[in-house]
Coordinates of C-alpha atoms in Angstrom, one line a residue:
M278 CA 62.3 51.0 -149.6
P279 CA 60.8 49.7 -146.4
I280 CA 61.9 50.7 -143.0
T281 CA 64.3 48.0 -141.8
R282 CA 64.6 46.7 -138.2
R283 CA 67.8 48.6 -137.9
D284 CA 66.0 51.8 -138.5
F285 CA 63.3 50.8 -136.1
L286 CA 65.9 50.3 -133.4
N287 CA 67.2 53.8 -134.2
G288 CA 63.8 55.2 -133.5
T289 CA 62.4 55.9 -137.0
A290 CA 59.3 53.6 -136.6
I291 CA 56.9 56.5 -136.4
T292 CA 54.2 54.6 -138.3
L293 CA 54.3 51.7 -135.9
A294 CA 53.7 54.0 -133.0
A295 CA 51.0 56.1 -134.8
G296 CA 48.4 55.0 -132.3
L297 CA 50.2 56.7 -129.4
T298 CA 49.5 60.2 -128.3
P299 CA 52.5 62.6 -128.7
L300 CA 53.2 62.4 -125.0
K301 CA 53.3 58.6 -124.9
L302 CA 55.3 58.6 -128.2
S303 CA 57.9 60.9 -126.7
Y304 CA 58.3 58.6 -123.7
A305 CA 58.3 55.4 -125.9
A306 CA 61.1 56.8 -128.2
I307 CA 63.7 56.9 -125.5
S308 CA 65.0 53.3 -125.4
G309 CA 65.7 52.2 -121.8
K310 CA 64.5 55.6 -120.5
E311 CA 60.7 55.1 -120.6
D312 CA 60.3 57.3 -117.5
R313 CA 62.0 60.3 -119.1
Y314 CA 60.2 62.7 -121.5
Y315 CA 62.9 64.0 -123.9
P316 CA 61.6 64.8 -127.4
P317 CA 64.9 66.0 -129.0
A318 CA 66.0 62.3 -129.1
L319 CA 63.0 61.4 -131.3
M320 CA 63.5 60.5 -134.9
G321 CA 61.1 59.8 -137.7
M322 CA 58.6 62.6 -138.5
R323 CA 59.4 65.7 -136.5
G324 CA 58.6 69.4 -137.0
N325 CA 54.8 69.3 -137.6
H326 CA 54.7 65.8 -136.1
P327 CA 51.6 63.6 -135.9
G328 CA 49.4 65.1 -133.2
S329 CA 50.6 68.7 -133.5
F330 CA 48.3 70.0 -136.2
E331 CA 45.2 67.8 -136.5
M332 CA 43.1 69.7 -134.0
A333 CA 44.0 73.0 -135.5
H334 CA 42.8 71.8 -138.9
K335 CA 39.6 70.5 -137.3
I336 CA 38.9 74.0 -136.0
G337 CA 39.5 75.4 -139.5
R338 CA 37.1 73.0 -141.1
E339 CA 34.4 72.8 -138.5
G340 CA 34.5 76.2 -136.7
L341 CA 34.6 76.9 -133.0
I342 CA 34.0 73.9 -130.7
P343 CA 30.7 74.6 -128.9
A344 CA 32.0 73.0 -125.7
V345 CA 34.4 75.9 -125.2
A346 CA 31.7 78.3 -124.0
K347 CA 30.6 75.9 -121.2
L348 CA 34.0 75.6 -119.6
Q349 CA 35.1 77.5 -116.5
P350 CA 38.7 78.7 -116.2
E351 CA 40.9 76.4 -114.2
A352 CA 43.5 79.0 -113.3
H353 CA 44.4 82.7 -113.9
Y354 CA 47.7 84.0 -115.3
D355 CA 49.1 87.5 -115.7
L356 CA 50.1 86.6 -119.2
V357 CA 49.3 83.7 -121.5
I358 CA 51.4 83.2 -124.6
V359 CA 50.1 81.1 -127.5
G360 CA 53.2 79.6 -129.0
A361 CA 56.6 78.7 -127.3
G362 CA 58.8 79.5 -130.3
L363 CA 61.5 82.1 -130.2
S364 CA 59.0 85.0 -130.3
G365 CA 56.8 83.5 -127.5
L366 CA 59.9 82.8 -125.3
A367 CA 61.2 86.3 -125.9
S368 CA 57.8 87.7 -125.1
A369 CA 57.9 86.0 -121.7
L370 CA 61.4 87.4 -121.0
F371 CA 60.4 90.9 -122.0
W372 CA 57.3 90.7 -119.9
Q373 CA 59.5 89.8 -116.9
Q374 CA 61.7 92.7 -117.6
K375 CA 58.7 95.0 -117.6
K376 CA 56.6 93.5 -114.9
G377 CA 58.9 91.5 -112.7
K378 CA 59.7 87.8 -112.2
D379 CA 56.8 87.3 -109.8
Q380 CA 54.4 87.4 -112.7
R381 CA 52.5 84.2 -113.5
I382 CA 53.1 83.3 -117.2
L383 CA 51.8 80.4 -119.1
L384 CA 53.2 79.4 -122.5
L385 CA 51.0 77.0 -124.6
D386 CA 52.4 75.1 -127.6
N387 CA 50.9 72.5 -129.8
H388 CA 54.2 70.7 -130.4
D389 CA 55.8 68.1 -128.1
D390 CA 58.9 70.3 -127.8
F391 CA 59.5 74.1 -127.3
G392 CA 61.3 76.3 -129.7
G393 CA 58.9 76.4 -132.6
H394 CA 61.0 76.2 -135.8
A395 CA 64.1 76.3 -133.6
K396 CA 64.2 72.5 -133.4
R397 CA 66.9 70.4 -131.8
N398 CA 67.6 66.8 -133.1
E399 CA 69.8 64.4 -131.2
F400 CA 71.2 61.1 -132.4
S401 CA 72.8 58.3 -130.4
T402 CA 75.7 56.7 -132.3
P403 CA 78.5 54.3 -131.3
E404 CA 80.7 57.3 -131.1
G405 CA 78.5 59.3 -128.8
T406 CA 75.7 61.9 -129.3
I407 CA 75.5 63.9 -132.5
I408 CA 73.4 67.1 -132.3
G409 CA 71.6 68.6 -135.4
Y410 CA 69.3 71.4 -136.2
G411 CA 65.9 70.8 -137.6
G412 CA 64.7 74.3 -138.3
S413 CA 65.8 77.9 -137.6
E414 CA 69.5 77.6 -138.5
S415 CA 71.8 80.5 -137.5
F416 CA 72.0 84.2 -136.7
Q417 CA 71.8 86.2 -139.9
S418 CA 74.2 89.1 -140.0
P419 CA 73.9 89.9 -136.3
T420 CA 76.7 92.5 -136.3
H421 CA 75.0 94.6 -139.1
I422 CA 71.2 94.2 -138.9
Y423 CA 70.3 93.2 -135.4
S424 CA 68.4 95.8 -133.5
P425 CA 69.6 97.1 -130.1
V426 CA 66.7 95.2 -128.5
V427 CA 67.8 91.9 -130.0
L428 CA 71.5 92.5 -129.1
A429 CA 70.5 93.5 -125.5
L430 CA 68.5 90.3 -125.1
L431 CA 71.4 88.1 -126.4
K432 CA 73.8 89.9 -124.0
S433 CA 71.4 89.3 -121.1
L434 CA 71.4 85.6 -121.9
N435 CA 75.2 85.5 -122.1
V436 CA 75.2 84.8 -125.8
D437 CA 78.6 86.0 -127.1
I438 CA 78.3 86.7 -130.8
Q439 CA 82.0 87.2 -131.3
Q440 CA 82.8 83.9 -129.5
M441 CA 80.3 82.1 -131.7
A442 CA 82.3 83.2 -134.7
K443 CA 85.4 81.7 -133.2
D444 CA 83.7 78.5 -132.4
F445 CA 82.9 78.0 -136.1
D446 CA 85.9 76.5 -137.8
V447 CA 85.7 78.1 -141.3
N448 CA 88.8 76.4 -142.4
F449 CA 87.9 72.8 -141.5
Y450 CA 86.4 71.7 -144.8
P451 CA 88.8 73.8 -146.9
D452 CA 91.8 72.3 -145.1
L453 CA 90.5 68.9 -146.3
N454 CA 90.5 70.2 -149.8
L455 CA 86.7 70.0 -150.0
S456 CA 84.6 72.3 -152.1
R457 CA 81.0 72.8 -153.1
G458 CA 79.6 70.9 -155.9
V459 CA 76.5 70.1 -158.0
Y460 CA 74.6 66.8 -158.4
F461 CA 72.9 66.0 -161.7
D462 CA 70.4 63.2 -161.1
K463 CA 69.8 60.5 -163.7
A464 CA 66.0 61.0 -163.8
H465 CA 66.4 64.6 -165.1
F466 CA 69.8 64.7 -166.8
G467 CA 70.3 61.1 -168.1
E468 CA 73.1 60.1 -165.7
D469 CA 74.0 60.5 -162.0
K470 CA 77.0 62.8 -161.9
L471 CA 78.5 64.9 -159.1
V472 CA 80.8 67.8 -160.2
S473 CA 83.1 69.3 -157.6
G474 CA 84.9 72.6 -157.5
D475 CA 82.2 75.2 -157.6
P476 CA 84.1 78.5 -157.5
D477 CA 81.1 80.7 -156.7
G478 CA 80.0 81.7 -153.3
V479 CA 76.5 81.4 -151.9
V480 CA 74.3 84.0 -150.2
A481 CA 75.6 84.4 -146.6
D482 CA 78.6 82.1 -147.2
D483 CA 80.3 80.4 -144.3
I484 CA 83.4 79.7 -146.4
P485 CA 85.9 82.5 -146.9
A486 CA 86.1 83.6 -150.6
N487 CA 89.8 82.5 -150.9
R488 CA 89.2 79.1 -149.4
R489 CA 86.4 77.7 -151.6
N490 CA 88.8 75.3 -153.4
G491 CA 86.9 76.2 -156.6
R492 CA 88.1 75.5 -160.1
P493 CA 88.1 78.0 -163.0
I494 CA 84.4 78.4 -163.9
A495 CA 84.9 77.1 -167.4
D496 CA 86.5 73.9 -166.2
Y497 CA 83.7 73.5 -163.7
I498 CA 80.9 74.0 -166.1
N499 CA 82.5 71.9 -168.9
D500 CA 82.1 68.9 -166.6
F501 CA 78.3 69.3 -166.5
P502 CA 76.3 66.6 -168.4
L503 CA 74.9 69.2 -170.8
S504 CA 75.4 69.8 -174.5
S505 CA 78.4 71.8 -175.6
A506 CA 76.1 74.7 -176.6
D507 CA 74.5 74.8 -173.2
R508 CA 77.8 74.7 -171.4
Q509 CA 79.2 77.5 -173.4
A510 CA 76.1 79.6 -172.8
L511 CA 76.4 79.1 -169.0
I512 CA 80.1 80.0 -169.2
L513 CA 79.4 83.2 -171.0
L514 CA 76.6 84.1 -168.5
H515 CA 79.1 83.7 -165.6
T516 CA 82.1 85.4 -167.2
L517 CA 81.0 88.0 -169.7
P518 CA 79.0 90.9 -168.1
K519 CA 76.3 92.1 -170.4
D520 CA 73.4 94.4 -170.3
Y521 CA 70.4 92.1 -170.8
L522 CA 67.9 95.1 -170.7
P523 CA 69.4 97.4 -173.3
G524 CA 67.5 100.6 -174.1
M525 CA 66.1 100.9 -170.5
D526 CA 67.3 103.5 -168.0
T527 CA 68.1 102.5 -164.4
Q528 CA 64.5 103.1 -163.1
Q529 CA 63.0 101.1 -165.9
K530 CA 65.4 98.3 -165.3
L531 CA 64.6 98.2 -161.6
A532 CA 60.9 98.2 -162.4
W533 CA 61.3 95.3 -164.9
L534 CA 63.5 93.3 -162.5
A535 CA 60.9 93.7 -159.8
K536 CA 58.0 92.3 -161.9
H537 CA 59.7 89.5 -163.8
S538 CA 61.1 86.2 -162.6
Y539 CA 64.7 85.1 -162.9
L540 CA 63.4 82.3 -165.2
E541 CA 62.0 85.0 -167.5
L542 CA 65.3 86.8 -167.5
L543 CA 67.3 83.6 -168.4
Q544 CA 64.7 82.6 -171.0
D545 CA 63.7 85.8 -172.7
K546 CA 66.7 88.1 -172.2
V547 CA 69.7 85.8 -171.8
G548 CA 68.4 83.3 -174.3
L549 CA 69.3 80.1 -172.4
S550 CA 67.7 76.8 -173.4
Q551 CA 65.3 75.1 -171.1
T552 CA 68.0 72.5 -170.2
A553 CA 70.5 75.2 -169.3
I554 CA 67.9 77.1 -167.3
A555 CA 67.1 73.9 -165.4
Y556 CA 70.6 74.2 -163.8
F557 CA 69.3 77.2 -161.8
Q558 CA 65.8 76.0 -161.0
Q559 CA 66.3 75.2 -157.3
M560 CA 69.1 77.7 -156.5
T561 CA 66.6 79.9 -154.7
N562 CA 64.8 77.2 -152.9
D563 CA 66.7 77.4 -149.6
F564 CA 66.7 81.2 -149.4
Q565 CA 63.3 82.1 -151.0
A566 CA 61.4 78.8 -150.5
V567 CA 60.4 78.8 -154.1
G568 CA 62.2 78.1 -157.4
I569 CA 63.4 80.7 -160.0
D570 CA 60.0 80.6 -161.8
A571 CA 58.4 82.5 -158.9
T572 CA 61.5 84.5 -157.7
A573 CA 61.7 88.1 -158.9
C574 CA 64.9 89.1 -160.5
N575 CA 65.7 91.6 -157.7
D576 CA 65.5 88.7 -155.2
A577 CA 67.7 86.5 -157.5
Q578 CA 70.3 89.3 -157.4
L579 CA 70.2 89.2 -153.6
C580 CA 70.9 85.5 -153.9
G581 CA 74.1 86.2 -155.8
L582 CA 72.9 84.7 -159.1
P583 CA 74.6 85.7 -162.3
G584 CA 73.4 88.1 -165.0
F585 CA 73.2 91.4 -163.3
E586 CA 76.8 92.6 -163.3
G587 CA 76.6 94.4 -166.7
M588 CA 73.3 96.2 -166.2
G589 CA 74.7 99.3 -164.4
L590 CA 72.4 98.7 -161.4
P591 CA 72.8 100.8 -158.3
P592 CA 74.6 99.1 -155.3
L593 CA 72.6 97.1 -152.9
D594 CA 71.5 98.9 -149.8
P595 CA 73.6 98.1 -146.7
E596 CA 71.2 95.7 -145.1
D597 CA 70.8 93.6 -148.3
Q598 CA 74.5 93.7 -148.9
A599 CA 75.1 92.4 -145.3
E600 CA 72.7 89.5 -145.8
L601 CA 74.4 88.6 -149.1
S602 CA 78.0 88.9 -148.0
D603 CA 78.3 88.6 -144.2
P604 CA 79.7 85.2 -143.1
Y605 CA 77.1 82.7 -142.0
I606 CA 79.1 81.5 -138.9
Y607 CA 76.9 82.4 -135.9
H608 CA 75.6 78.9 -135.2
F609 CA 74.8 76.7 -132.3
P610 CA 75.3 73.0 -132.9
D611 CA 71.5 72.7 -132.7
G612 CA 70.9 75.9 -134.6
N613 CA 68.7 78.5 -133.0
A614 CA 67.3 75.8 -130.7
G615 CA 70.4 76.6 -128.7
L616 CA 68.9 80.1 -128.2
A617 CA 65.5 78.7 -127.4
R618 CA 67.1 76.4 -124.7
M619 CA 68.9 79.4 -123.2
M620 CA 65.6 81.4 -123.0
V621 CA 63.8 78.5 -121.4
R622 CA 66.6 78.0 -118.9
R623 CA 66.4 81.6 -117.9
L624 CA 62.6 81.5 -117.6
I625 CA 62.6 78.2 -115.7
P626 CA 66.1 77.9 -114.0
Q627 CA 65.2 74.5 -112.6
V628 CA 65.1 72.9 -116.1
A629 CA 68.9 72.7 -116.5
P630 CA 72.1 73.9 -114.8
G631 CA 74.5 76.6 -116.0
D632 CA 74.1 80.1 -117.4
T633 CA 76.4 80.4 -120.5
M634 CA 75.9 79.5 -124.2
H635 CA 78.7 77.0 -123.9
D636 CA 77.4 75.0 -121.0
C637 CA 73.9 75.0 -122.5
V638 CA 74.9 72.9 -125.5
T639 CA 75.3 69.7 -123.6
A640 CA 73.2 70.6 -120.5
Q641 CA 70.7 67.9 -119.5
F642 CA 67.2 69.4 -119.8
D643 CA 64.6 68.1 -117.3
Y644 CA 61.3 68.5 -119.2
A645 CA 59.4 67.6 -116.0
Q646 CA 60.3 71.1 -114.7
L647 CA 58.6 72.9 -117.6
D648 CA 55.1 72.9 -116.1
R649 CA 55.1 72.8 -112.3
P650 CA 52.5 74.6 -110.2
D651 CA 55.2 75.9 -107.9
H652 CA 56.9 77.8 -110.7
N653 CA 55.9 81.3 -111.8
V654 CA 56.5 80.3 -115.5
N655 CA 54.8 77.3 -116.9
L656 CA 55.5 75.9 -120.4
R657 CA 52.8 73.5 -121.4
L658 CA 53.5 71.3 -124.4
N659 CA 51.2 69.2 -126.5
S660 CA 48.5 71.9 -126.0
T661 CA 46.7 73.2 -129.0
V662 CA 44.9 76.4 -128.4
V663 CA 41.4 76.4 -130.0
N664 CA 39.9 79.7 -128.9
V665 CA 40.9 83.1 -127.4
A666 CA 37.9 85.1 -126.1
Q667 CA 38.1 88.6 -124.7
H668 CA 35.9 89.9 -121.9
E669 CA 35.7 93.1 -120.0
S670 CA 38.6 92.6 -117.6
A671 CA 40.3 89.4 -118.7
A672 CA 40.7 87.0 -121.7
E673 CA 40.0 83.3 -121.7
V674 CA 42.2 80.8 -123.6
S675 CA 40.9 77.4 -124.4
Y676 CA 43.1 74.5 -125.5
F677 CA 43.2 70.8 -126.0
Q678 CA 45.8 68.7 -124.2
Q679 CA 45.9 64.9 -124.5
G680 CA 42.4 64.9 -125.9
E681 CA 40.9 67.0 -123.1
L682 CA 39.6 70.5 -123.3
H683 CA 40.8 73.1 -120.8
K684 CA 40.4 76.8 -120.2
V685 CA 42.5 79.4 -118.4
S686 CA 42.0 83.1 -117.9
A687 CA 44.6 85.8 -118.4
S688 CA 45.0 89.5 -117.8
H689 CA 46.8 89.7 -121.1
V690 CA 47.5 87.4 -124.1
V691 CA 50.3 87.4 -126.6
M692 CA 49.6 85.5 -129.8
A693 CA 53.1 84.2 -130.8
C694 CA 51.7 81.5 -133.2
Y695 CA 51.7 81.9 -136.9
N696 CA 49.4 84.6 -138.4
M697 CA 47.0 82.4 -140.5
I698 CA 45.6 80.5 -137.5
I699 CA 44.8 83.6 -135.5
P700 CA 41.5 84.5 -137.2
W701 CA 40.3 81.0 -136.4
L702 CA 41.3 81.3 -132.7
I703 CA 39.9 84.9 -132.3
P704 CA 36.8 85.0 -134.4
T705 CA 35.8 88.4 -133.0
L706 CA 38.7 90.2 -134.7
P707 CA 37.8 92.9 -137.2
E708 CA 37.3 91.4 -140.7
A709 CA 40.0 93.6 -142.2
Q710 CA 42.5 92.3 -139.7
K711 CA 41.5 88.7 -140.4
A712 CA 42.0 89.3 -144.1
A713 CA 45.4 90.8 -143.5
L714 CA 46.5 88.0 -141.3
H715 CA 45.5 85.5 -144.0
E716 CA 47.8 87.1 -146.4
N717 CA 50.9 85.7 -144.7
V718 CA 51.0 82.3 -146.4
K719 CA 53.9 80.5 -144.9
A720 CA 56.2 78.4 -147.1
P721 CA 56.4 74.6 -146.6
L722 CA 59.9 73.3 -145.9
V723 CA 61.6 70.0 -145.0
Y724 CA 64.9 69.9 -143.1
C725 CA 66.0 66.4 -143.0
N726 CA 68.9 65.2 -140.8
V727 CA 70.6 62.0 -141.7
V728 CA 73.4 60.5 -139.6
I729 CA 75.7 58.3 -141.7
R730 CA 78.3 55.8 -140.4
Q731 CA 81.2 57.5 -142.1
W732 CA 81.8 60.3 -144.7
R733 CA 84.8 59.0 -146.7
S734 CA 82.6 59.2 -149.8
F735 CA 82.3 63.0 -149.4
Q736 CA 86.1 63.2 -149.0
Q737 CA 86.7 61.0 -152.0
L738 CA 84.4 63.1 -154.2
G739 CA 85.9 66.4 -152.9
V740 CA 82.7 68.0 -151.6
H741 CA 81.2 69.2 -148.3
D742 CA 78.1 70.9 -149.7
V743 CA 76.1 69.8 -152.8
Y744 CA 73.4 71.6 -154.7
S745 CA 70.9 69.6 -156.8
P746 CA 69.1 71.4 -159.7
A747 CA 66.2 68.8 -159.9
A748 CA 66.6 66.0 -157.3
P749 CA 64.2 66.2 -154.3
F750 CA 66.7 67.7 -151.9
S751 CA 68.1 70.9 -153.4
M752 CA 70.9 70.9 -150.8
V753 CA 72.9 68.2 -149.1
K754 CA 75.7 69.2 -146.8
L755 CA 77.9 68.0 -144.1
D756 CA 77.1 69.6 -140.8
F757 CA 78.6 73.0 -139.8
P758 CA 82.0 72.5 -138.1
V759 CA 81.2 74.0 -134.7
D760 CA 82.9 73.2 -131.5
M761 CA 81.0 74.8 -128.6
G762 CA 81.5 74.0 -124.9
D763 CA 81.9 70.3 -124.4
Y764 CA 80.5 69.5 -127.8
R765 CA 82.9 68.6 -130.6
H766 CA 82.0 68.5 -134.3
P767 CA 82.9 65.1 -135.9
R768 CA 86.4 65.4 -137.5
D769 CA 87.3 61.9 -138.5
P770 CA 85.9 60.8 -141.9
D771 CA 85.7 57.3 -140.7
K772 CA 83.3 58.3 -137.9
P773 CA 79.6 59.2 -138.0
I774 CA 78.4 62.7 -139.0
C775 CA 75.1 64.4 -139.6
L776 CA 74.0 65.4 -143.1
H777 CA 71.6 68.3 -143.5
M778 CA 69.2 67.9 -146.5
V779 CA 66.7 70.6 -147.6
H780 CA 63.6 69.9 -149.6
V781 CA 61.1 72.5 -150.7
P782 CA 57.8 71.2 -152.2
T783 CA 57.5 73.7 -155.1
L784 CA 55.7 73.3 -158.5
A785 CA 58.2 74.3 -161.1
G786 CA 56.7 75.4 -164.4
S787 CA 53.2 75.6 -163.0
G788 CA 52.9 79.4 -163.5
L789 CA 51.5 79.7 -159.9
S790 CA 52.5 82.4 -157.5
N791 CA 54.6 81.7 -154.5
R792 CA 51.5 81.8 -152.3
E793 CA 49.7 79.3 -154.5
Q794 CA 52.7 77.0 -154.7
S795 CA 53.0 77.2 -150.9
R796 CA 49.4 76.1 -150.3
K797 CA 49.6 73.2 -152.7
G798 CA 53.1 72.2 -151.4
R799 CA 51.7 72.3 -147.8
A800 CA 48.9 69.9 -148.7
W801 CA 51.3 67.5 -150.3
L802 CA 53.7 67.7 -147.3
L803 CA 51.0 66.9 -144.7
G804 CA 49.8 64.0 -146.8
T805 CA 53.2 62.4 -147.4
P806 CA 54.3 59.6 -145.0
F807 CA 57.7 59.2 -143.5
S808 CA 58.4 56.2 -145.7
T809 CA 58.2 58.4 -148.8
F810 CA 60.8 60.8 -147.4
E811 CA 63.0 57.8 -146.4
T812 CA 62.9 56.6 -150.0
M813 CA 63.7 60.0 -151.3
V814 CA 66.7 60.3 -148.9
R815 CA 68.1 56.9 -149.7
D816 CA 67.7 57.2 -153.5
Q817 CA 69.3 60.6 -153.7
L818 CA 72.3 59.8 -151.4
Q819 CA 72.9 56.5 -153.3
G820 CA 72.8 58.2 -156.7
M821 CA 75.0 61.1 -155.5
L822 CA 77.6 59.1 -153.5
G823 CA 77.4 55.6 -154.7
Q824 CA 80.3 56.0 -157.1
A825 CA 82.5 56.6 -154.1
G826 CA 81.4 53.5 -152.2
F827 CA 78.4 54.8 -150.2
D828 CA 75.9 52.1 -149.4
H829 CA 72.6 53.4 -148.0
E830 CA 71.7 50.1 -146.5
K831 CA 74.9 50.0 -144.4
D832 CA 75.8 53.7 -144.0
I833 CA 72.6 55.3 -142.9
L834 CA 72.3 55.1 -139.1
G835 CA 69.3 57.4 -138.6
I836 CA 66.8 59.7 -140.3
T837 CA 64.8 62.6 -138.9
V838 CA 62.4 64.4 -141.1
N839 CA 61.6 67.9 -139.8
R840 CA 58.4 68.7 -141.7
W841 CA 57.3 72.3 -141.6
A842 CA 54.0 72.7 -143.4
H843 CA 54.1 76.4 -142.3
G844 CA 57.8 77.2 -142.5
Y845 CA 59.2 80.5 -143.6
S846 CA 57.1 83.5 -142.9
Y847 CA 55.8 85.1 -146.1
I848 CA 58.1 87.8 -147.5
V849 CA 57.2 90.5 -150.0
N850 CA 57.5 89.2 -153.6
T851 CA 57.4 92.1 -156.0
M852 CA 56.1 89.9 -158.8
F853 CA 52.8 89.5 -157.0
D854 CA 52.8 92.2 -154.2
D855 CA 52.6 95.9 -154.2
E856 CA 55.1 97.0 -151.6
E857 CA 53.1 99.9 -150.1
Q858 CA 50.0 97.7 -149.9
A859 CA 52.0 94.9 -148.3
E860 CA 53.3 97.4 -145.6
A861 CA 49.7 98.4 -144.9
L862 CA 48.7 94.7 -144.6
I863 CA 51.6 94.1 -142.1
K864 CA 50.5 96.9 -139.9
T865 CA 46.8 96.0 -140.0
A866 CA 47.5 92.3 -139.2
R867 CA 49.5 93.0 -136.1
Q868 CA 47.2 95.6 -134.5
P869 CA 46.6 94.9 -130.8
F870 CA 43.1 93.8 -130.0
G871 CA 42.2 94.9 -126.5
L872 CA 44.1 92.7 -124.0
I873 CA 45.6 90.7 -126.9
A874 CA 48.8 91.5 -128.9
I875 CA 50.4 89.7 -131.8
A876 CA 54.1 88.7 -131.8
N877 CA 55.8 86.4 -134.3
S878 CA 58.1 86.7 -137.3
D879 CA 54.9 86.7 -139.5
S880 CA 54.0 90.0 -138.1
D881 CA 57.0 91.5 -139.8
W882 CA 56.8 89.3 -142.9
S883 CA 60.4 88.3 -142.2
P884 CA 61.5 84.7 -141.6
Y885 CA 64.3 85.5 -139.2
A886 CA 65.0 84.8 -135.5
H887 CA 65.8 88.5 -134.9
A888 CA 62.5 89.5 -136.4
A889 CA 60.7 87.2 -134.1
I890 CA 62.4 88.8 -131.1
D891 CA 61.8 92.4 -132.3
Q892 CA 58.1 91.6 -132.8
A893 CA 57.9 90.1 -129.3
W894 CA 59.3 93.4 -127.9
R895 CA 56.7 95.4 -129.8
A896 CA 53.8 93.2 -128.7
V897 CA 54.8 93.3 -125.0
N898 CA 55.2 97.1 -125.2
E899 CA 51.7 97.4 -126.7
L900 CA 50.3 95.6 -123.6
V901 CA 52.2 97.6 -120.9
G902 CA 52.7 101.3 -120.5
P903 CA 56.1 103.1 -120.5
Q904 CA 56.5 102.4 -116.8
G905 CA 55.4 98.8 -117.0
E906 CA 51.8 99.5 -116.1
S907 CA 49.2 97.5 -118.0
S908 CA 47.6 99.5 -120.7

């Protein structure tokens, strides 16, 4: 389906502006405000947007650019941070805590906005601005698993976790008698059918267990467009606990579950047909970034999938249990971009007024303040680092900005970019460290935000959150109901709202490991134009909601595709990894290298905001002594 003029006026004509540099594109996208640089209002292809990755890929293919060695540094900084995501921003704050606010700090980022995966999307509608999240979503179990370091940083920024929980209206969708549901698409199941009333919870559920508006599981499954035998088999799996590994003791069961996929369990031990198994295929996509064919059974258990209740397994450890059962209600309207904005405002107070999490939501950010010579902290966007060289008393960091090569020197450097690029940027690293860094193969993800004119179709169908076993977007849900500060979540079904749609480019049935699927998925993702994603969005929403009067031509007001070719950090997958060896790789990869330390969620193999912050703390402490003296 072509992009219509209506979509062009909404800002989605990314292909028509492909000849512009990211900077010019960011200006051009603000209709009537050509003199204001404000990337959150851009639509079209975001995340790894055009211009953010091409130079990095050129380095990977062609090696170090010879011109780097000839450059002289243009300026000197006490600290240069490569990457202005949550870990990079936290590193700057921790450095100030240790060394003082008079330190000169430069953050360099290849994207046209700060925050890394913590991406803010804004949409202008006839009813006002709608805010969405295009990446890092919420705080995961902050009351149980956040370290004292992370909690102290949040407190210093005036982030009130308990107030965040109150700002999330957990009863909003239940009070409208909405539930979760499942969408069976015609291409894979012979008909388009949406079934409401899922009684099961999800990992880190935001809906209280007694408010799911679920139907009895047998009634729910019997509405699936599957054969009677398949429906009955699924009902038994959900309702009749059974030991699917008879004859094994507990340790043998745990060993088997660690080395076999959930698909193998369903196929070889439960005995489901391929059609019945297909119902589960994408249930792990959002949490594991891979389907059940490459998800170990022990991870499937952590996702709350059925089949483990009758095996006599030991209880989950407290941290795993917290991740599974804690309410997922610690959410800014723009996801963890809200936290990124608060960190930037603390580092560069001139960028926006206020000092609370509530006033930050709608604060007007002046991007012209990010990189001023009269500020001690400079945040330089659209700047792709291409080389970090270490000398006797200083490091030199070379980067491209708007097609020009620049170099600065630094007393210290924190690498807060993702692990896989670091060996290309620092070619003098030990070979063992390079190899360990390459092991963190990040998972590709797409977080697509779609603003629709009204959401009566969801109300008529009785759903607020829809899982799809085989359609491109494994999850489609109405935005989280959060009122924070002056921002109000849309409450009228006749008014616009933001849909959040999740696509993970996996290769189901390929037999490939999660690393191999991620590599191939990333290649597909970077080669796929916005127009293809637009077609995927329109086709799926029409098939899912058309029976309730939804018309994609009239009802879609705007589309933003947050493409993350390097999304979730790699996590240990016991099907393919030895846990002790993985721990050794993690430690080797993040070793400091003279004046350079490594901070990012990758350095903990943990795709969480709190991990990014913890690793920033570690990296800064590796560079400064206990009294704040440089090591």
